[in-house]
Amino acid sequence: GYITFLYFASGYVSSGGKSYHTTKNWILNNTLAMSFSVYFLDKLLVTNYKNAVIYLLGMMLYDIFWVFGSDVMVTVASQFDYPIRLLIPQAPGSVQMKFSILGIGDIALPGIYCAMMFRYDFMRHITASKESFTISNFESVKESLSFHKP
């Protein structure tokens, strides 16, 4: 079960990384960049609302300074051939493709706040239902993950 999944995932990641290294395909770049973002959101846990707001405000000021105050971020994002940004084609299908750049930090950092709010909402639902959470309680999980109220 789990070991098989680990072997499959590590093989997939290593083959995707090798394919990207040899081809520099923008679709592989975006796939790897989004995978890094999702992994980052899964592993980083902010448990306090105040800390999350301070973190986001600090990162916003940092981003404003380094993106609009200097050319450092644009230089780094455009010269490195690593999946640290999303490449969005401006004119798909043309011979010489030009890309717009979106850093994965612009996705992952607001995602931290969204993930924290999702966890809060999920725990609030579990507490309100006055039931202990178990894996066998599938209906409660299904309701809390849905976008409509039951």
CSV table of C-alpha atoms in Angstrom, one decimal:
chain,number,residue,atom,x,y,z
A,1,GLY,CA,0.0,0.0,0.0
A,2,TYR,CA,2.0,2.9,1.3
A,3,ILE,CA,5.4,1.6,0.3
A,4,THR,CA,4.2,1.0,-3.2
A,5,PHE,CA,2.8,4.5,-3.4
A,6,LEU,CA,6.2,5.9,-2.2
A,7,TYR,CA,8.0,4.0,-4.9
A,8,PHE,CA,5.5,5.2,-7.5
A,9,ALA,CA,5.7,8.8,-6.3
A,10,SER,CA,9.5,8.9,-6.1
A,11,GLY,CA,9.8,7.4,-9.6
A,12,TYR,CA,7.3,9.9,-11.0
A,13,VAL,CA,9.0,12.9,-9.4
A,14,SER,CA,12.5,11.8,-10.5
A,15,SER,CA,11.3,11.1,-14.1
A,16,GLY,CA,9.5,14.4,-14.2
A,17,GLY,CA,12.6,16.2,-12.9
A,18,LYS,CA,14.8,14.5,-15.4
A,19,SER,CA,12.4,15.2,-18.3
A,20,TYR,CA,12.2,18.9,-17.3
A,21,HIS,CA,16.0,19.1,-17.0
A,22,THR,CA,16.5,17.8,-20.6
A,23,THR,CA,13.5,19.5,-22.3
A,24,LYS,CA,12.8,22.7,-20.3
A,25,ASN,CA,9.1,22.3,-21.3
A,26,TRP,CA,6.9,24.9,-19.7
A,27,ILE,CA,4.1,22.4,-18.9
A,28,LEU,CA,6.6,20.3,-16.9
A,29,ASN,CA,7.9,23.5,-15.3
A,30,ASN,CA,4.4,24.4,-14.1
A,31,THR,CA,3.6,20.9,-12.9
A,32,LEU,CA,6.8,20.8,-10.8
A,33,ALA,CA,6.2,24.3,-9.5
A,34,MET,CA,2.7,23.6,-8.4
A,35,SER,CA,3.8,20.3,-6.8
A,36,PHE,CA,6.3,22.3,-4.8
A,37,SER,CA,3.6,24.8,-3.8
A,38,VAL,CA,1.2,22.0,-2.7
A,39,TYR,CA,4.0,20.3,-0.7
A,40,PHE,CA,4.8,23.6,1.0
A,41,LEU,CA,1.2,24.2,1.9
A,42,ASP,CA,0.9,20.6,3.3
A,43,LYS,CA,4.0,20.8,5.5
A,44,LEU,CA,3.8,24.4,6.8
A,45,LEU,CA,1.2,24.7,9.6
A,46,VAL,CA,0.3,28.1,11.0
A,47,THR,CA,-2.0,27.6,14.0
A,48,ASN,CA,-2.6,31.2,15.1
A,49,TYR,CA,-4.6,33.7,13.1
A,50,LYS,CA,-2.5,36.6,14.4
A,51,ASN,CA,0.8,34.9,13.3
A,52,ALA,CA,-0.7,34.2,9.9
A,53,VAL,CA,-1.7,37.9,9.4
A,54,ILE,CA,1.7,39.2,10.6
A,55,TYR,CA,3.4,36.6,8.3
A,56,LEU,CA,1.3,37.6,5.3
A,57,LEU,CA,1.8,41.4,5.9
A,58,GLY,CA,5.6,40.9,6.3
A,59,MET,CA,5.8,38.9,3.1
A,60,MET,CA,3.7,41.4,1.2
A,61,LEU,CA,6.1,44.2,2.3
A,62,TYR,CA,9.0,42.0,1.3
A,63,ASP,CA,7.5,41.2,-2.0
A,64,ILE,CA,6.7,44.9,-2.8
A,65,PHE,CA,10.2,46.0,-2.0
A,66,TRP,CA,12.0,43.2,-4.0
A,67,VAL,CA,9.7,43.2,-7.0
A,68,PHE,CA,8.9,46.9,-7.4
A,69,GLY,CA,11.8,48.4,-5.6
A,70,SER,CA,14.6,46.6,-7.5
A,71,ASP,CA,15.2,44.3,-10.4
A,72,VAL,CA,16.5,41.4,-8.2
A,73,MET,CA,13.3,39.2,-8.3
A,74,VAL,CA,12.7,39.7,-12.1
A,75,THR,CA,16.4,38.9,-12.8
A,76,VAL,CA,16.3,35.8,-10.6
A,77,ALA,CA,13.0,34.5,-12.0
A,78,SER,CA,13.9,35.1,-15.6
A,79,GLN,CA,17.5,33.8,-15.5
A,80,PHE,CA,17.2,30.6,-13.5
A,81,ASP,CA,15.9,27.5,-15.4
A,82,TYR,CA,14.5,25.9,-12.3
A,83,PRO,CA,10.8,25.4,-11.5
A,84,ILE,CA,10.5,28.3,-9.1
A,85,ARG,CA,7.9,30.1,-11.2
A,86,LEU,CA,4.8,29.5,-13.3
A,87,LEU,CA,5.2,30.2,-17.0
A,88,ILE,CA,2.1,31.5,-18.6
A,89,PRO,CA,2.2,31.7,-22.5
A,90,GLN,CA,1.2,35.0,-23.9
A,91,ALA,CA,0.5,33.8,-27.4
A,92,PRO,CA,0.1,30.0,-27.3
A,93,GLY,CA,1.0,28.2,-30.5
A,94,SER,CA,3.3,30.8,-32.0
A,95,VAL,CA,6.8,29.9,-33.2
A,96,GLN,CA,8.7,32.0,-30.6
A,97,MET,CA,6.6,31.7,-27.4
A,98,LYS,CA,6.8,34.5,-24.9
A,99,PHE,CA,5.9,33.9,-21.3
A,100,SER,CA,4.6,35.9,-18.3
A,101,ILE,CA,6.1,34.9,-15.0
A,102,LEU,CA,4.2,34.2,-11.7
A,103,GLY,CA,6.4,33.2,-8.8
A,104,ILE,CA,5.3,30.2,-6.7
A,105,GLY,CA,5.5,32.4,-3.6
A,106,ASP,CA,2.6,34.4,-4.9
A,107,ILE,CA,0.5,31.2,-4.8
A,108,ALA,CA,1.9,29.5,-1.7
A,109,LEU,CA,2.0,32.4,0.7
A,110,PRO,CA,-1.8,33.4,0.4
A,111,GLY,CA,-2.4,29.6,0.3
A,112,ILE,CA,-1.0,29.4,3.9
A,113,TYR,CA,-3.7,31.7,5.1
A,114,CYS,CA,-6.4,29.8,3.1
A,115,ALA,CA,-5.3,26.5,4.5
A,116,MET,CA,-5.4,27.8,8.0
A,117,MET,CA,-8.9,29.1,7.5
A,118,PHE,CA,-9.9,25.8,6.0
A,119,ARG,CA,-8.6,23.9,9.1
A,120,TYR,CA,-10.4,26.3,11.4
A,121,ASP,CA,-13.6,25.9,9.6
A,122,PHE,CA,-13.3,22.1,9.6
A,123,MET,CA,-12.6,21.9,13.3
A,124,ARG,CA,-15.5,24.3,14.0
A,125,HIS,CA,-17.8,22.0,12.1
A,126,ILE,CA,-16.6,19.0,14.0
A,127,THR,CA,-17.0,20.7,17.3
A,128,ALA,CA,-20.4,22.0,16.5
A,129,SER,CA,-21.6,18.5,15.6
A,130,LYS,CA,-20.7,17.3,19.1
A,131,GLU,CA,-19.3,14.1,17.6
A,132,SER,CA,-15.8,12.8,18.0
A,133,PHE,CA,-13.9,12.7,14.7
A,134,THR,CA,-13.1,9.3,13.4
A,135,ILE,CA,-12.2,8.0,10.0
A,136,SER,CA,-15.4,5.9,9.9
A,137,ASN,CA,-17.5,9.1,10.3
A,138,PHE,CA,-17.5,9.7,6.5
A,139,GLU,CA,-20.7,11.8,6.3
A,140,SER,CA,-19.3,14.5,8.6
A,141,VAL,CA,-16.1,14.7,6.5
A,142,LYS,CA,-18.1,14.8,3.3
A,143,GLU,CA,-20.3,17.6,4.7
A,144,SER,CA,-17.4,19.7,5.9
A,145,LEU,CA,-15.6,19.4,2.6
A,146,SER,CA,-18.6,20.4,0.5
A,147,PHE,CA,-19.3,24.0,-0.5
A,148,HIS,CA,-23.0,24.0,0.4
A,149,LYS,CA,-24.6,23.7,3.7
A,150,PRO,CA,-26.4,20.4,4.3
